[in-house]
Amino acid sequence: MHTSTKLTVGEVVRYPEPPNQEPEYLDGCRNFFNLTAAPGAPRLIMNRGIDHPAAVSAPEGKRRPVILLRSNPFQAGSTKTPWRDVIDLTDGKVRYYGDHRANTTGPLGSTRGNAALLRAVEDHTSDKTEIRRKAVPLLIFRSIEQNRQIKGFLQFCGLGVIDGAEAVRQEDPASGKYFPNYVFNISLLNLSLEGNEIDWRWINARRDSTVRLDETIDLAPHSWASWISSETSKGSRTESSNTSTQRSPDWVWDELVLACALVHRNSWREVKNYDSRAIELSNLLQKLPFHPLEIRGNDFRSPSSVQRKTADFATAHPDYKGTQTRGGRKTRQVIDAFLANPQKMLAAADRITEVLNSGDDRIRDAIATPGSDENEVTALEGRSLERVHRYRERDHGLRQKKIKNVLSSGGELSCEVCGFDFTKVYGEHGDGYIEVHHVVPLHEAGEAKTSLSDLALLCANCHRMSHRRLGATSTWPSPEELRDLVREFTHSERRRNAAPVRQPDKARLGDR
């Protein structure tokens, strides 16, 4: 027996073959047949692409419970699926092709799927409330790749209403012959008031012949009820729910590192917006506090924008032979960084993901707070790791432990690079003062517990220089490397400033 009746937009469900209702979850995803099971009702099947259970004889007359639309991008352009559906979750628009094919013998509109959708068009486009009340809801799914499988996983894309249908001419890829078909323009309703969820009890109530239509509407999403009663029916749709039309801000380095890591792990190929990895990255990017909410556009780091950015990376790779998209200078710089040191950059992406998913408000505040000298920092791994690194260095307890450890072993609180001692220079005012530096960058150390051996005592100047990247390697210098730099520069300065020894003039000596 299933325990949850909610289905969230973007959620992936398992569609097993043969149908199996018993387990609530399969392969880490909700079992579609468990979710949709209703006592006394036949099983819902989604094998046709356009599936519609039989109408039920309800108290107010016959009604069709639901139409389930399934889009399969993996078969798009084939003889079986010669069309290419478009599902745009950002704008809330869908173009879904009917089921008329080149080998269909009947007239256009006679196939089961087209016939059901054409009947639905009449109700969905009616300007009469009493007709829209009887309209059948459309639930839209698409096949996605999950766990390296392209069969048996469906992503829920939303609840739709039909705006209209167009007769189109299509080409059969096998024979080259043209045939007619319908394409249906669909708007997705805004489910934000329900947390982008639908309650499957609504659909099951519509399947129950003993439940009145008014009772089913009580279980429907607010936007469905609003669409029924509104005069224009557009106020509840996704695209009209957005009040802002400003352009989303440019991608910053950290975001580009995360996107490039995704493309790198996808063999430098574009990642589609319906891919669960694009959805996960979209959710992760929402957590980066670099862009205030008031400047985020409607498409801010959506799965569709993630797809566009991964296309930028894929087409800008040196081995790509096609036309490049307009990714920009930073995109090429990030690619260069990945090609030069992929292990380092992938590790950085993993650490950024780790800190963003930590759920620690202090970490989030640290990432949101710029450093006083960040303009001098060229952090290839990203500013978020740089800021978290500084946050860790300000841990008062850890600093005191390091100082105590040094003093108890007979050491002095002097800079490990240049030897500067605050007490010797400033007297009592500088007594006990020294700065602590994490020697291992966060992209290498991760969030593992810091040991005292990872810490170095530095003066303010050397500490600042330790956070300035070396030009040759773009890495932080270690205390040893800084000491070598100081010695090398000091030695060269002494040689340059030393007065040259004048050799005696032999000719002049002979004249005397």
Coordinates of C-alpha atoms in Angstrom, one line a residue:
M1 CA 0.0 0.0 0.0
H2 CA 1.4 3.4 -0.9
T3 CA 1.9 6.0 1.8
S4 CA 2.4 9.2 -0.2
T5 CA -0.1 10.6 -2.8
K6 CA 1.9 13.6 -3.9
L7 CA 3.8 13.9 -7.2
T8 CA 6.3 16.8 -7.6
V9 CA 7.1 18.6 -10.9
G10 CA 10.6 17.3 -11.8
E11 CA 10.3 14.1 -9.8
V12 CA 11.3 10.9 -11.5
V13 CA 9.1 7.8 -11.2
R14 CA 9.9 4.2 -12.0
Y15 CA 7.7 2.6 -14.7
P16 CA 8.5 -1.1 -14.4
E17 CA 7.8 -3.7 -17.1
P18 CA 5.9 -5.8 -16.4
P19 CA 3.7 -3.6 -14.2
N20 CA 4.4 -4.2 -10.5
Q21 CA 2.4 -2.4 -7.8
E22 CA 3.9 -3.9 -4.6
P23 CA 7.0 -1.9 -3.7
E24 CA 6.6 1.8 -3.1
Y25 CA 10.1 2.5 -4.4
L26 CA 12.1 0.8 -7.2
D27 CA 15.7 1.7 -8.0
G28 CA 15.5 4.7 -5.7
C29 CA 12.4 6.2 -7.5
R30 CA 8.7 6.1 -6.7
N31 CA 6.9 3.2 -8.3
F32 CA 4.4 4.7 -10.8
F33 CA 2.0 1.8 -10.4
N34 CA 2.1 2.1 -6.6
L35 CA 1.4 5.8 -6.7
T36 CA -1.5 5.6 -9.2
A37 CA -3.2 2.5 -7.8
A38 CA -6.9 3.0 -6.9
P39 CA -9.2 0.3 -5.3
G40 CA -11.5 -1.1 -7.9
A41 CA -10.1 0.9 -10.8
P42 CA -8.1 -0.6 -13.7
R43 CA -4.3 0.0 -13.8
L44 CA -3.1 3.1 -15.5
I45 CA -0.8 2.3 -18.5
M46 CA 1.4 4.7 -20.3
N47 CA 2.7 2.6 -23.2
R48 CA 1.0 4.4 -26.1
G49 CA 2.4 7.9 -25.5
I50 CA -1.2 9.3 -25.3
D51 CA -3.0 7.2 -22.7
H52 CA -6.5 7.8 -21.5
P53 CA -8.4 5.5 -19.2
A54 CA -12.0 4.8 -20.1
A55 CA -14.7 7.3 -19.1
V56 CA -16.6 6.7 -15.8
S57 CA -20.3 7.1 -15.4
A58 CA -20.4 9.7 -12.6
P59 CA -23.5 11.2 -11.0
E60 CA -23.5 14.2 -13.3
G61 CA -22.7 12.1 -16.4
K62 CA -19.7 10.5 -18.1
R63 CA -16.3 12.0 -17.6
R64 CA -12.8 11.1 -18.7
P65 CA -10.6 10.9 -15.6
V66 CA -7.3 12.0 -17.1
I67 CA -5.1 12.0 -20.2
L68 CA -1.5 10.9 -19.6
L69 CA 1.1 12.2 -22.2
R70 CA 4.4 10.6 -22.4
S71 CA 7.2 12.1 -24.5
N72 CA 10.3 10.0 -25.4
P73 CA 13.2 12.1 -26.6
F74 CA 15.3 9.0 -27.0
Q75 CA 13.2 7.8 -29.9
A76 CA 12.5 11.3 -31.4
G77 CA 13.1 11.3 -35.2
S78 CA 12.6 7.6 -35.6
T79 CA 10.0 5.8 -37.7
K80 CA 8.2 4.9 -34.5
T81 CA 8.4 8.5 -33.2
P82 CA 9.0 10.7 -36.2
W83 CA 8.2 13.9 -34.3
R84 CA 10.2 15.8 -31.7
D85 CA 8.1 17.1 -28.8
V86 CA 9.1 20.3 -27.1
I87 CA 8.7 20.6 -23.3
D88 CA 9.8 24.0 -22.0
L89 CA 9.5 24.0 -18.2
T90 CA 10.9 27.5 -17.9
D91 CA 8.2 29.2 -20.1
G92 CA 5.5 26.6 -19.2
K93 CA 4.9 25.6 -22.8
V94 CA 4.6 22.2 -24.5
R95 CA 4.3 21.3 -28.2
Y96 CA 3.1 17.7 -28.2
Y97 CA 2.7 15.7 -31.4
G98 CA -0.2 13.3 -32.0
D99 CA -0.1 9.7 -32.9
H100 CA -0.8 9.7 -36.7
R101 CA 2.1 8.0 -38.5
A102 CA 3.1 7.3 -42.1
N103 CA 1.5 3.8 -42.0
T104 CA -1.8 5.0 -40.5
T105 CA -4.6 4.0 -42.8
G106 CA -7.4 6.1 -41.4
P107 CA -8.0 9.8 -41.9
L108 CA -6.3 12.5 -39.8
G109 CA -7.8 12.6 -36.4
S110 CA -9.0 9.0 -36.4
T111 CA -6.2 7.5 -34.2
R112 CA -7.0 6.9 -30.5
G113 CA -4.6 9.6 -29.2
N114 CA -5.4 12.3 -31.6
A115 CA -9.2 11.7 -31.2
A116 CA -9.0 11.9 -27.4
L117 CA -6.9 15.2 -27.5
L118 CA -9.1 16.7 -30.2
R119 CA -12.2 16.1 -28.0
A120 CA -10.2 17.6 -25.1
V121 CA -9.4 20.7 -27.2
E122 CA -13.1 21.6 -27.4
D123 CA -13.5 21.7 -23.6
H124 CA -10.1 23.3 -22.9
T125 CA -10.6 26.2 -25.3
S126 CA -14.2 26.9 -24.4
D127 CA -15.1 30.3 -23.0
K128 CA -17.8 28.8 -20.9
T129 CA -17.1 27.9 -17.3
E130 CA -19.6 25.0 -17.2
I131 CA -17.8 23.3 -20.1
R132 CA -14.3 23.8 -18.7
R133 CA -15.5 22.2 -15.4
K134 CA -15.9 19.0 -17.4
A135 CA -12.5 19.2 -19.1
V136 CA -10.1 16.4 -18.7
P137 CA -6.7 17.3 -17.0
L138 CA -3.5 16.5 -18.9
L139 CA -0.5 15.1 -16.9
I140 CA 2.7 15.3 -18.9
F141 CA 5.7 13.0 -18.5
R142 CA 8.9 12.5 -20.4
S143 CA 11.4 9.6 -20.5
I144 CA 14.8 10.4 -19.0
E145 CA 18.1 8.6 -18.4
Q146 CA 18.5 7.4 -14.9
N147 CA 21.1 5.0 -13.4
R148 CA 22.5 4.7 -16.9
Q149 CA 19.2 3.4 -18.2
I150 CA 16.9 5.1 -20.8
K151 CA 13.9 2.8 -20.3
G152 CA 11.5 2.7 -17.4
F153 CA 12.1 6.2 -15.8
L154 CA 9.6 9.0 -16.3
Q155 CA 9.9 12.6 -15.2
F156 CA 6.7 14.5 -14.2
C157 CA 6.6 17.8 -16.1
G158 CA 3.3 19.2 -14.9
L159 CA -0.4 19.7 -15.3
G160 CA -1.5 21.1 -18.7
V161 CA -4.4 22.6 -20.6
I162 CA -4.6 22.7 -24.4
D163 CA -4.5 26.1 -26.1
G164 CA -5.1 24.7 -29.6
A165 CA -4.2 22.2 -32.2
E166 CA -2.5 22.6 -35.6
A167 CA -2.5 20.2 -38.6
V168 CA 1.1 19.7 -39.7
R169 CA 3.0 17.9 -42.5
Q170 CA 5.7 15.5 -41.3
E171 CA 8.3 13.3 -43.0
D172 CA 8.8 9.6 -42.3
P173 CA 12.6 9.2 -41.8
A174 CA 12.6 5.7 -43.2
S175 CA 10.6 6.1 -46.4
G176 CA 10.9 9.9 -46.9
K177 CA 7.2 10.1 -47.5
Y178 CA 5.1 12.9 -46.0
F179 CA 2.1 12.4 -43.8
P180 CA -0.3 14.6 -41.9
N181 CA -0.5 14.8 -38.1
Y182 CA -1.6 17.2 -35.3
V183 CA 0.6 19.1 -32.9
F184 CA -1.1 20.3 -29.7
N185 CA 0.0 23.5 -28.0
I186 CA -0.3 23.1 -24.2
S187 CA 0.2 25.5 -21.3
L188 CA 1.4 24.2 -18.0
L189 CA -0.5 25.5 -15.0
N190 CA 1.3 27.1 -12.1
L191 CA 1.4 24.7 -9.1
S192 CA 3.5 26.9 -6.8
L193 CA 0.7 27.2 -4.2
E194 CA 0.9 23.4 -3.8
G195 CA 4.7 23.4 -3.7
N196 CA 4.8 22.3 -7.3
E197 CA 2.9 19.1 -6.4
I198 CA -0.3 17.4 -7.4
D199 CA -2.2 15.1 -5.1
W200 CA -3.0 11.9 -6.9
R201 CA -6.1 11.6 -4.8
W202 CA -7.6 14.1 -7.2
I203 CA -7.0 11.8 -10.2
N204 CA -8.3 8.8 -8.3
A205 CA -11.4 10.7 -7.2
R206 CA -12.0 11.5 -10.9
R207 CA -11.7 7.8 -11.6
D208 CA -14.3 6.9 -8.9
S209 CA -17.8 6.8 -10.4
T210 CA -19.4 7.5 -7.0
V211 CA -17.6 10.8 -6.5
R212 CA -19.3 14.0 -7.9
L213 CA -17.4 16.4 -10.1
D214 CA -17.6 19.2 -7.5
E215 CA -16.0 16.9 -4.9
T216 CA -13.1 16.1 -7.3
I217 CA -12.5 19.8 -7.9
D218 CA -12.1 20.3 -4.1
L219 CA -9.0 18.0 -4.4
A220 CA -7.6 19.7 -7.5
P221 CA -4.7 22.2 -7.5
H222 CA -5.7 25.8 -7.0
S223 CA -4.6 26.7 -10.5
W224 CA -7.0 24.1 -12.0
A225 CA -10.0 25.5 -10.1
S226 CA -8.9 29.0 -11.0
W227 CA -8.6 28.1 -14.7
I228 CA -12.1 26.7 -14.7
S229 CA -13.6 29.8 -13.1
S230 CA -11.5 32.5 -14.8
E231 CA -13.0 34.4 -17.7
T232 CA -9.7 34.3 -19.8
S233 CA -8.3 31.2 -18.1
K234 CA -4.7 32.6 -18.5
G235 CA -4.2 34.0 -15.0
S236 CA -3.3 30.6 -13.5
R237 CA -0.8 29.5 -16.1
T238 CA 2.9 29.3 -15.6
E239 CA 4.1 32.0 -17.9
S240 CA 1.7 34.5 -16.5
S241 CA 2.6 33.8 -12.9
N242 CA 6.0 35.4 -13.4
T243 CA 6.0 39.2 -12.6
S244 CA 9.6 39.8 -13.5
T245 CA 11.1 39.7 -17.0
Q246 CA 14.6 40.9 -16.3
R247 CA 17.6 39.1 -17.7
S248 CA 19.3 36.6 -15.3
P249 CA 22.8 37.7 -14.2
D250 CA 25.9 36.5 -15.9
W251 CA 27.4 33.2 -14.6
V252 CA 30.2 33.6 -12.1
W253 CA 33.3 31.5 -11.9
D254 CA 32.0 29.1 -9.3
E255 CA 28.9 28.4 -11.3
L256 CA 30.9 27.8 -14.5
V257 CA 33.2 25.4 -12.6
L258 CA 30.2 23.3 -11.6
A259 CA 28.7 23.3 -15.1
C260 CA 32.0 22.4 -16.7
A261 CA 32.5 19.6 -14.3
L262 CA 29.1 18.2 -15.4
V263 CA 30.1 18.4 -19.1
H264 CA 33.6 16.9 -18.4
R265 CA 31.9 13.9 -16.7
N266 CA 29.5 13.6 -19.6
S267 CA 32.4 13.1 -22.0
W268 CA 32.3 16.8 -23.0
R269 CA 28.8 16.5 -24.3
E270 CA 25.8 18.8 -23.7
V271 CA 23.5 17.8 -20.9
K272 CA 19.8 18.1 -21.7
N273 CA 17.4 20.0 -19.4
Y274 CA 15.3 16.8 -18.6
D275 CA 18.4 15.0 -17.4
S276 CA 18.3 14.5 -13.7
R277 CA 21.9 15.8 -13.5
A278 CA 20.8 19.1 -15.0
I279 CA 18.0 19.4 -12.6
E280 CA 20.3 18.7 -9.6
L281 CA 22.7 21.3 -10.8
S282 CA 19.9 23.8 -11.3
N283 CA 18.8 23.2 -7.6
L284 CA 22.4 23.5 -6.5
L285 CA 23.0 26.8 -8.3
Q286 CA 20.0 28.3 -6.6
K287 CA 21.9 27.9 -3.3
L288 CA 24.9 30.0 -4.3
P289 CA 24.4 33.4 -2.6
F290 CA 26.2 35.5 -5.2
H291 CA 23.1 36.8 -6.9
P292 CA 20.4 38.7 -4.8
L293 CA 16.9 37.4 -5.3
E294 CA 15.8 40.8 -6.7
I295 CA 18.1 40.5 -9.7
R296 CA 17.3 36.9 -10.6
G297 CA 15.4 36.6 -13.8
N298 CA 12.6 34.2 -14.6
D299 CA 15.0 31.7 -16.1
F300 CA 17.6 32.0 -13.4
R301 CA 19.8 28.8 -13.5
S302 CA 16.8 26.7 -14.6
P303 CA 17.4 23.2 -16.1
S304 CA 17.0 24.9 -19.5
S305 CA 19.7 27.5 -18.7
V306 CA 21.9 24.7 -17.4
Q307 CA 21.5 22.9 -20.8
R308 CA 22.4 26.1 -22.7
K309 CA 25.5 26.6 -20.6
T310 CA 26.6 22.9 -21.0
A311 CA 26.2 23.5 -24.7
D312 CA 28.6 26.4 -24.5
F313 CA 31.2 24.2 -22.8
A314 CA 30.7 21.3 -25.2
T315 CA 31.0 23.4 -28.3
A316 CA 34.0 25.4 -27.0
H317 CA 36.1 22.2 -26.4
P318 CA 39.1 22.1 -28.8
D319 CA 38.0 18.8 -30.2
Y320 CA 34.5 20.0 -31.2
K321 CA 34.1 20.3 -35.0
G322 CA 30.7 22.0 -35.2
T323 CA 29.6 25.6 -34.8
Q324 CA 30.3 27.1 -31.4
T325 CA 27.7 28.8 -29.2
R326 CA 28.5 32.1 -27.7
G327 CA 30.0 31.1 -24.3
G328 CA 32.3 34.0 -23.7
R329 CA 35.8 34.5 -22.4
K330 CA 35.2 33.0 -18.9
T331 CA 33.8 29.8 -20.5
R332 CA 37.0 29.4 -22.4
Q333 CA 39.1 30.1 -19.4
V334 CA 37.3 27.5 -17.3
I335 CA 37.8 24.9 -20.1
D336 CA 41.5 25.8 -20.2
A337 CA 41.7 25.2 -16.4
F338 CA 40.0 21.8 -16.7
L339 CA 42.2 20.7 -19.6
A340 CA 45.3 21.8 -17.7
N341 CA 44.4 20.1 -14.4
P342 CA 41.1 18.1 -14.6
Q343 CA 41.7 16.4 -11.2
K344 CA 42.1 19.7 -9.4
M345 CA 39.1 21.3 -11.0
L346 CA 36.8 18.3 -10.5
A347 CA 37.9 18.2 -6.9
A348 CA 37.0 21.9 -6.6
A349 CA 33.5 21.3 -8.1
D350 CA 33.0 18.4 -5.6
R351 CA 34.0 20.7 -2.7
I352 CA 31.7 23.5 -3.8
T353 CA 28.9 21.0 -4.0
E354 CA 29.8 19.7 -0.6
V355 CA 29.8 23.1 1.1
L356 CA 26.6 24.2 -0.6
N357 CA 24.8 21.0 0.5
S358 CA 26.1 21.1 4.1
G359 CA 23.0 22.9 5.3
D360 CA 25.2 25.0 7.6
D361 CA 23.9 28.6 7.8
R362 CA 27.4 29.8 8.9
I363 CA 29.0 28.4 5.8
R364 CA 26.3 30.1 3.6
D365 CA 26.9 33.4 5.4
A366 CA 30.7 32.9 4.9
I367 CA 30.2 32.3 1.1
A368 CA 27.9 35.4 0.9
T369 CA 30.5 37.7 2.6
P370 CA 33.2 39.1 0.3
G371 CA 36.8 39.2 1.6
S372 CA 38.6 42.5 2.0
D373 CA 41.3 41.6 -0.5
E374 CA 39.4 39.5 -3.0
N375 CA 40.3 41.7 -5.9
E376 CA 43.9 40.4 -5.5
V377 CA 42.8 36.8 -5.5
T378 CA 42.7 34.7 -8.7
A379 CA 41.1 31.6 -7.3
L380 CA 40.7 29.1 -10.1
E381 CA 38.5 26.9 -7.8
G382 CA 36.1 29.7 -7.1
R383 CA 35.3 32.4 -4.6
S384 CA 33.0 30.2 -2.5
L385 CA 35.9 27.9 -1.5
E386 CA 38.2 30.9 -0.9
R387 CA 35.6 32.4 1.5
V388 CA 35.0 29.2 3.3
H389 CA 38.8 28.7 3.7
R390 CA 39.0 32.2 5.3
Y391 CA 36.1 31.4 7.5
R392 CA 37.9 28.3 8.8
E393 CA 41.0 30.3 9.4
R394 CA 39.0 32.6 11.7
D395 CA 38.1 29.7 14.0
H396 CA 39.3 31.1 17.4
G397 CA 39.4 27.8 19.1
L398 CA 41.5 26.2 16.5
R399 CA 43.9 29.2 16.5
Q400 CA 44.4 28.9 20.2
K401 CA 45.1 25.2 20.0
K402 CA 47.8 25.8 17.5
I403 CA 49.4 28.6 19.5
K404 CA 49.3 26.5 22.7
N405 CA 50.8 23.5 20.8
V406 CA 53.7 25.6 19.5
L407 CA 54.5 27.2 22.9
S408 CA 54.2 23.9 24.8
S409 CA 56.8 22.4 22.5
G410 CA 59.3 25.3 23.2
G411 CA 58.6 27.2 20.0
E412 CA 58.1 31.0 19.5
L413 CA 55.1 32.8 18.0
S414 CA 57.0 34.0 15.0
C415 CA 56.2 33.9 11.3
E416 CA 57.2 30.6 9.8
V417 CA 58.2 32.4 6.5
C418 CA 60.0 35.6 7.4
G419 CA 60.5 35.1 11.2
F420 CA 58.7 38.3 12.2
D421 CA 57.8 38.3 15.9
F422 CA 55.0 40.7 17.0
T423 CA 56.2 40.7 20.6
K424 CA 59.8 41.7 19.7
V425 CA 58.6 44.5 17.5
Y426 CA 55.5 45.8 19.3
G427 CA 56.3 44.7 22.9
E428 CA 53.4 44.0 25.2
H429 CA 51.0 45.3 22.6
G430 CA 52.0 42.5 20.2
D431 CA 52.3 39.8 22.8
G432 CA 50.6 36.5 21.8
Y433 CA 49.5 37.8 18.4
I434 CA 50.0 35.7 15.2
E435 CA 47.8 34.7 12.3
V436 CA 46.9 31.1 11.5
H437 CA 46.9 29.8 7.9
H438 CA 45.4 26.6 6.5
V439 CA 48.2 25.2 4.4
V440 CA 45.9 22.8 2.4
P441 CA 43.3 24.5 0.2
L442 CA 39.7 23.5 0.7
H443 CA 39.5 21.9 -2.7
E444 CA 42.1 19.4 -1.6
A445 CA 41.3 19.0 2.1
G446 CA 37.5 18.9 1.8
E447 CA 35.5 19.2 4.9
A448 CA 37.5 16.7 6.8
K449 CA 38.6 17.5 10.4
T450 CA 41.6 19.9 10.4
S451 CA 44.7 18.7 12.1
L452 CA 47.2 21.1 13.8
S453 CA 49.9 20.1 11.3
D454 CA 47.7 21.6 8.6
L455 CA 48.1 25.0 10.2
A456 CA 51.0 27.5 9.8
L457 CA 51.8 30.6 11.9
L458 CA 52.2 33.6 9.7
C459 CA 52.5 37.4 10.0
A460 CA 49.8 39.4 8.3
N461 CA 52.0 40.2 5.2
C462 CA 53.1 36.6 4.6
H463 CA 49.5 35.4 5.3
R464 CA 48.2 37.7 2.6
M465 CA 50.9 36.5 0.2
S466 CA 50.0 32.9 0.9
H467 CA 46.5 33.7 -0.5
R468 CA 47.9 35.2 -3.7
R469 CA 48.3 32.6 -6.4
L470 CA 51.6 31.9 -8.0
G471 CA 51.7 33.0 -11.6
A472 CA 53.4 29.9 -12.9
T473 CA 51.2 27.3 -11.2
S474 CA 48.0 29.2 -10.2
T475 CA 48.3 27.6 -6.8
W476 CA 48.7 28.9 -3.3
P477 CA 52.4 29.0 -2.2
S478 CA 53.2 26.8 0.8
P479 CA 55.3 28.4 3.6
E480 CA 58.3 26.6 2.2
E481 CA 57.7 28.1 -1.2
L482 CA 57.3 31.6 0.3
R483 CA 60.5 31.2 2.3
D484 CA 62.3 30.3 -1.0
L485 CA 60.8 33.4 -2.6
V486 CA 62.0 35.6 0.2
R487 CA 65.5 34.1 0.2
E488 CA 65.8 34.3 -3.6
F489 CA 64.6 37.9 -3.7
T490 CA 66.7 39.0 -0.8
H491 CA 69.8 37.3 -2.3
S492 CA 69.3 38.9 -5.7
E493 CA 68.7 42.3 -4.1
R494 CA 71.9 42.1 -2.2
R495 CA 73.9 41.2 -5.3
R496 CA 72.2 44.0 -7.3
N497 CA 72.9 46.6 -4.6
A498 CA 76.5 45.5 -3.9
A499 CA 79.1 48.1 -5.0
P500 CA 81.2 46.8 -7.9
V501 CA 85.0 46.4 -7.2
R502 CA 87.0 48.7 -9.5
Q503 CA 89.9 47.0 -11.2
P504 CA 93.3 48.9 -11.4
D505 CA 94.2 50.4 -14.7
K506 CA 97.4 48.6 -15.7
A507 CA 98.4 51.1 -18.3
R508 CA 98.2 54.0 -15.9
L509 CA 100.0 52.0 -13.2
G510 CA 102.9 51.5 -15.7
D511 CA 103.1 55.3 -16.4
R512 CA 103.8 56.1 -12.8

